[in-house]
């Protein structure tokens, strides 16, 4: 099975540098263009199944990538970005002033500290592990599209490659690109990371 990984297009919160885990933030004109470009790049991929974050920016991206295709998009909360609680739609400069102790603790120990009233990395990691466990039910599918977020996709790649959760920083997933990871019986292979090329049907 091959997982095709797409991060949602650029959003207004991305441009402003805000934490936007679960908060609604629309795609910018550039983000919309990124999704439309991916539609062309992946037009020849015969997707068997589509899994998408519940969040609007991911669903909107998936809608454009799959334009004119008769395929169901299955949304799941397991693919939602990390929830930042009271820090949602706030800039780090605001947090150093408004919530200095908690933000300093998180910056020092992001794996164990928890954003105020938000979701800690341990809970977030468990959620991604739960998503990985669901892939067993899709082993008969050849091409599965996953549309999600930077944190989710980076962690997903690291864990599928049997790396520690903290290794997610080694895999930056860019907007307007596609990545692919092949799932075998007992290991995974990262085939492509952040490609802007047109996928050709004769690729192996």
mmCIF file of C-alpha atoms in Angstrom:
data_model
loop_
_atom_site.group_PDB
_atom_site.id
_atom_site.type_symbol
_atom_site.label_atom_id
_atom_site.label_comp_id
_atom_site.label_asym_id
_atom_site.label_seq_id
_atom_site.Cartn_x
_atom_site.Cartn_y
_atom_site.Cartn_z
ATOM 1 C CA UNK A 1 0.000 0.000 0.000
ATOM 2 C CA UNK A 2 1.204 3.480 -0.801
ATOM 3 C CA UNK A 3 0.215 6.464 1.323
ATOM 4 C CA UNK A 4 0.136 9.737 -0.577
ATOM 5 C CA UNK A 5 0.612 12.561 1.916
ATOM 6 C CA UNK A 6 -0.579 16.129 1.404
ATOM 7 C CA UNK A 7 -0.453 19.030 3.826
ATOM 8 C CA UNK A 8 -3.245 21.598 3.540
ATOM 9 C CA UNK A 9 -2.505 24.748 1.565
ATOM 10 C CA UNK A 10 -1.236 27.983 3.074
ATOM 11 C CA UNK A 11 -3.663 29.643 5.485
ATOM 12 C CA UNK A 12 -4.102 33.125 6.876
ATOM 13 C CA UNK A 13 -2.847 31.885 10.250
ATOM 14 C CA UNK A 14 0.293 30.476 8.605
ATOM 15 C CA UNK A 15 1.055 33.876 7.106
ATOM 16 C CA UNK A 16 0.457 35.631 10.423
ATOM 17 C CA UNK A 17 2.590 33.117 12.352
ATOM 18 C CA UNK A 18 -0.245 32.059 14.672
ATOM 19 C CA UNK A 19 -0.852 28.752 16.444
ATOM 20 C CA UNK A 20 -3.885 27.344 14.651
ATOM 21 C CA UNK A 21 -4.342 23.775 15.765
ATOM 22 C CA UNK A 22 -8.131 23.378 15.624
ATOM 23 C CA UNK A 23 -9.166 26.978 14.963
ATOM 24 C CA UNK A 24 -10.755 27.717 11.592
ATOM 25 C CA UNK A 25 -8.426 29.638 9.301
ATOM 26 C CA UNK A 26 -9.175 29.934 5.582
ATOM 27 C CA UNK A 27 -6.815 29.144 2.763
ATOM 28 C CA UNK A 28 -5.112 32.164 1.250
ATOM 29 C CA UNK A 29 -5.111 32.732 -2.503
ATOM 30 C CA UNK A 30 -1.690 31.063 -2.533
ATOM 31 C CA UNK A 31 -3.046 28.118 -0.521
ATOM 32 C CA UNK A 32 -5.897 27.652 -2.964
ATOM 33 C CA UNK A 33 -3.452 27.762 -5.876
ATOM 34 C CA UNK A 34 -1.296 25.138 -4.142
ATOM 35 C CA UNK A 35 -4.269 22.795 -3.872
ATOM 36 C CA UNK A 36 -5.217 23.370 -7.499
ATOM 37 C CA UNK A 37 -1.629 22.670 -8.580
ATOM 38 C CA UNK A 38 -1.652 19.385 -6.661
ATOM 39 C CA UNK A 39 -4.810 18.438 -8.517
ATOM 40 C CA UNK A 40 -2.780 18.506 -11.721
ATOM 41 C CA UNK A 41 0.311 16.852 -10.277
ATOM 42 C CA UNK A 42 -1.631 13.872 -8.921
ATOM 43 C CA UNK A 43 -4.326 13.605 -11.557
ATOM 44 C CA UNK A 44 -3.004 10.262 -12.815
ATOM 45 C CA UNK A 45 -2.890 8.611 -9.372
ATOM 46 C CA UNK A 46 -5.721 6.066 -9.052
ATOM 47 C CA UNK A 47 -6.672 6.752 -5.438
ATOM 48 C CA UNK A 48 -8.603 3.882 -3.850
ATOM 49 C CA UNK A 49 -9.342 5.618 -0.553
ATOM 50 C CA UNK A 50 -9.086 9.127 0.901
ATOM 51 C CA UNK A 51 -8.568 10.023 4.551
ATOM 52 C CA UNK A 52 -8.711 13.632 5.680
ATOM 53 C CA UNK A 53 -8.555 15.751 8.798
ATOM 54 C CA UNK A 54 -11.906 17.105 9.959
ATOM 55 C CA UNK A 55 -10.568 20.662 9.886
ATOM 56 C CA UNK A 56 -11.824 22.968 7.153
ATOM 57 C CA UNK A 57 -8.433 23.878 5.692
ATOM 58 C CA UNK A 58 -7.640 20.224 5.070
ATOM 59 C CA UNK A 59 -11.095 19.410 3.711
ATOM 60 C CA UNK A 60 -10.959 22.416 1.387
ATOM 61 C CA UNK A 61 -7.548 21.301 0.114
ATOM 62 C CA UNK A 62 -8.796 17.757 -0.466
ATOM 63 C CA UNK A 63 -11.812 19.098 -2.340
ATOM 64 C CA UNK A 64 -9.586 20.902 -4.846
ATOM 65 C CA UNK A 65 -7.053 18.108 -5.175
ATOM 66 C CA UNK A 66 -9.844 15.654 -5.984
ATOM 67 C CA UNK A 67 -11.907 17.972 -8.171
ATOM 68 C CA UNK A 68 -13.981 16.057 -10.746
ATOM 69 C CA UNK A 69 -13.292 12.697 -9.068
ATOM 70 C CA UNK A 70 -16.112 10.511 -7.827
ATOM 71 C CA UNK A 71 -14.495 9.398 -4.580
ATOM 72 C CA UNK A 72 -15.615 9.669 -0.972
ATOM 73 C CA UNK A 73 -13.472 11.676 1.437
ATOM 74 C CA UNK A 74 -13.442 9.990 4.851
ATOM 75 C CA UNK A 75 -12.763 12.510 7.621
ATOM 76 C CA UNK A 76 -11.290 11.516 10.976
ATOM 77 C CA UNK A 77 -10.389 13.456 14.105
ATOM 78 C CA UNK A 78 -7.240 11.323 14.371
ATOM 79 C CA UNK A 79 -5.751 13.420 11.554
ATOM 80 C CA UNK A 80 -6.561 16.778 13.151
ATOM 81 C CA UNK A 81 -3.650 19.021 14.045
ATOM 82 C CA UNK A 82 -2.526 19.301 17.675
ATOM 83 C CA UNK A 83 -4.957 21.416 19.734
ATOM 84 C CA UNK A 84 -3.269 24.434 21.355
ATOM 85 C CA UNK A 85 -6.064 25.356 23.763
ATOM 86 C CA UNK A 86 -5.808 28.946 25.001
ATOM 87 C CA UNK A 87 -2.899 29.494 22.618
ATOM 88 C CA UNK A 88 -5.046 29.031 19.522
ATOM 89 C CA UNK A 89 -4.711 31.932 17.063
ATOM 90 C CA UNK A 90 -2.071 33.561 19.235
ATOM 91 C CA UNK A 91 1.451 34.591 18.234
ATOM 92 C CA UNK A 92 4.416 33.412 20.286
ATOM 93 C CA UNK A 93 5.160 37.055 21.153
ATOM 94 C CA UNK A 94 1.720 37.297 22.764
ATOM 95 C CA UNK A 95 2.260 34.107 24.755
ATOM 96 C CA UNK A 96 5.577 35.222 26.224
ATOM 97 C CA UNK A 97 3.659 38.152 27.715
ATOM 98 C CA UNK A 98 0.223 36.658 28.454
ATOM 99 C CA UNK A 99 1.126 33.139 29.601
ATOM 100 C CA UNK A 100 4.871 33.334 30.284
ATOM 101 C CA UNK A 101 5.322 30.432 32.712
ATOM 102 C CA UNK A 102 3.371 27.845 30.730
ATOM 103 C CA UNK A 103 4.825 28.943 27.411
ATOM 104 C CA UNK A 104 8.382 28.905 28.752
ATOM 105 C CA UNK A 105 7.795 25.397 30.144
ATOM 106 C CA UNK A 106 6.488 24.221 26.777
ATOM 107 C CA UNK A 107 9.419 25.728 24.887
ATOM 108 C CA UNK A 108 11.828 24.010 27.298
ATOM 109 C CA UNK A 109 10.113 20.599 27.358
ATOM 110 C CA UNK A 110 7.624 20.434 24.493
ATOM 111 C CA UNK A 111 7.290 16.663 24.785
ATOM 112 C CA UNK A 112 5.863 16.800 28.304
ATOM 113 C CA UNK A 113 4.548 20.311 28.975
ATOM 114 C CA UNK A 114 0.977 20.979 27.825
ATOM 115 C CA UNK A 115 -0.381 24.175 26.217
ATOM 116 C CA UNK A 116 -2.810 25.847 28.608
ATOM 117 C CA UNK A 117 -6.134 23.994 28.279
ATOM 118 C CA UNK A 118 -4.751 22.278 25.183
ATOM 119 C CA UNK A 119 -3.471 18.912 24.005
ATOM 120 C CA UNK A 120 -0.020 17.761 25.073
ATOM 121 C CA UNK A 121 2.437 16.086 22.731
ATOM 122 C CA UNK A 122 1.984 12.745 24.483
ATOM 123 C CA UNK A 123 -1.771 12.751 23.804
ATOM 124 C CA UNK A 124 -1.184 13.996 20.270
ATOM 125 C CA UNK A 125 1.329 11.213 19.624
ATOM 126 C CA UNK A 126 -1.124 8.619 20.938
ATOM 127 C CA UNK A 127 -3.730 9.932 18.514
ATOM 128 C CA UNK A 128 -1.358 9.517 15.558
ATOM 129 C CA UNK A 129 -0.502 6.003 16.753
ATOM 130 C CA UNK A 130 -4.221 5.219 16.776
ATOM 131 C CA UNK A 131 -4.435 6.395 13.185
ATOM 132 C CA UNK A 132 -1.501 4.179 12.195
ATOM 133 C CA UNK A 133 -3.305 1.209 13.776
ATOM 134 C CA UNK A 134 -6.327 1.841 11.533
ATOM 135 C CA UNK A 135 -4.184 1.434 8.410
ATOM 136 C CA UNK A 136 -4.244 -2.326 8.949
ATOM 137 C CA UNK A 137 -7.841 -2.313 7.722
ATOM 138 C CA UNK A 138 -6.730 -0.727 4.433
ATOM 139 C CA UNK A 139 -3.971 -3.157 3.477
ATOM 140 C CA UNK A 140 -5.908 -4.291 0.416
ATOM 141 C CA UNK A 141 -5.910 -0.750 -0.961
ATOM 142 C CA UNK A 142 -3.066 0.242 -3.264
ATOM 143 C CA UNK A 143 -3.200 4.057 -3.197
ATOM 144 C CA UNK A 144 -4.484 5.900 -0.127
ATOM 145 C CA UNK A 145 -4.510 9.692 -0.017
ATOM 146 C CA UNK A 146 -3.986 11.330 3.395
ATOM 147 C CA UNK A 147 -4.695 15.070 3.697
ATOM 148 C CA UNK A 148 -3.654 16.543 7.008
ATOM 149 C CA UNK A 149 -1.286 18.945 8.776
ATOM 150 C CA UNK A 150 2.402 19.558 9.334
ATOM 151 C CA UNK A 151 2.560 18.078 12.822
ATOM 152 C CA UNK A 152 0.477 15.021 12.021
ATOM 153 C CA UNK A 153 2.261 14.157 8.774
ATOM 154 C CA UNK A 154 5.758 14.689 10.174
ATOM 155 C CA UNK A 155 4.978 12.471 13.158
ATOM 156 C CA UNK A 156 3.273 9.912 10.926
ATOM 157 C CA UNK A 157 6.358 9.568 8.730
ATOM 158 C CA UNK A 158 8.708 9.278 11.713
ATOM 159 C CA UNK A 159 6.650 6.575 13.405
ATOM 160 C CA UNK A 160 6.051 4.566 10.221
ATOM 161 C CA UNK A 161 9.827 4.505 9.785
ATOM 162 C CA UNK A 162 10.161 3.201 13.369
ATOM 163 C CA UNK A 163 11.809 6.407 14.561
ATOM 164 C CA UNK A 164 11.009 8.040 17.890
ATOM 165 C CA UNK A 165 8.140 10.498 18.086
ATOM 166 C CA UNK A 166 10.617 13.303 18.755
ATOM 167 C CA UNK A 167 12.126 12.616 15.321
ATOM 168 C CA UNK A 168 9.213 14.356 13.638
ATOM 169 C CA UNK A 169 11.401 17.462 13.251
ATOM 170 C CA UNK A 170 13.488 15.565 10.678
ATOM 171 C CA UNK A 171 10.548 15.530 8.260
ATOM 172 C CA UNK A 172 9.243 18.938 7.302
ATOM 173 C CA UNK A 173 6.200 18.537 5.069
ATOM 174 C CA UNK A 174 5.804 21.557 2.805
ATOM 175 C CA UNK A 175 2.615 23.014 1.409
ATOM 176 C CA UNK A 176 1.923 22.606 -2.293
ATOM 177 C CA UNK A 177 3.883 19.324 -2.433
ATOM 178 C CA UNK A 178 3.140 15.626 -2.281
ATOM 179 C CA UNK A 179 5.002 12.902 -0.445
ATOM 180 C CA UNK A 180 4.683 9.117 -0.648
ATOM 181 C CA UNK A 181 5.471 6.318 1.756
ATOM 182 C CA UNK A 182 5.099 2.619 0.949
ATOM 183 C CA UNK A 183 3.743 0.330 3.661
ATOM 184 C CA UNK A 184 5.050 -3.246 3.571
ATOM 185 C CA UNK A 185 4.231 -6.156 5.875
ATOM 186 C CA UNK A 186 6.852 -5.296 8.472
ATOM 187 C CA UNK A 187 8.445 -2.004 7.414
ATOM 188 C CA UNK A 188 7.809 1.229 5.529
ATOM 189 C CA UNK A 189 9.826 3.042 2.862
ATOM 190 C CA UNK A 190 9.760 6.803 2.364
ATOM 191 C CA UNK A 191 9.685 7.013 -1.437
ATOM 192 C CA UNK A 192 9.158 10.748 -1.984
ATOM 193 C CA UNK A 193 9.281 13.821 0.247
ATOM 194 C CA UNK A 194 7.971 17.210 -0.884
ATOM 195 C CA UNK A 195 7.765 16.661 -4.635
ATOM 196 C CA UNK A 196 6.405 19.239 -7.063
ATOM 197 C CA UNK A 197 6.640 16.866 -10.017
ATOM 198 C CA UNK A 198 3.812 15.411 -12.058
ATOM 199 C CA UNK A 199 3.308 11.771 -11.104
ATOM 200 C CA UNK A 200 3.644 9.515 -14.123
ATOM 201 C CA UNK A 201 1.695 6.269 -14.403
ATOM 202 C CA UNK A 202 4.805 4.341 -15.420
ATOM 203 C CA UNK A 203 6.592 5.078 -12.129
ATOM 204 C CA UNK A 204 7.402 2.028 -9.986
#
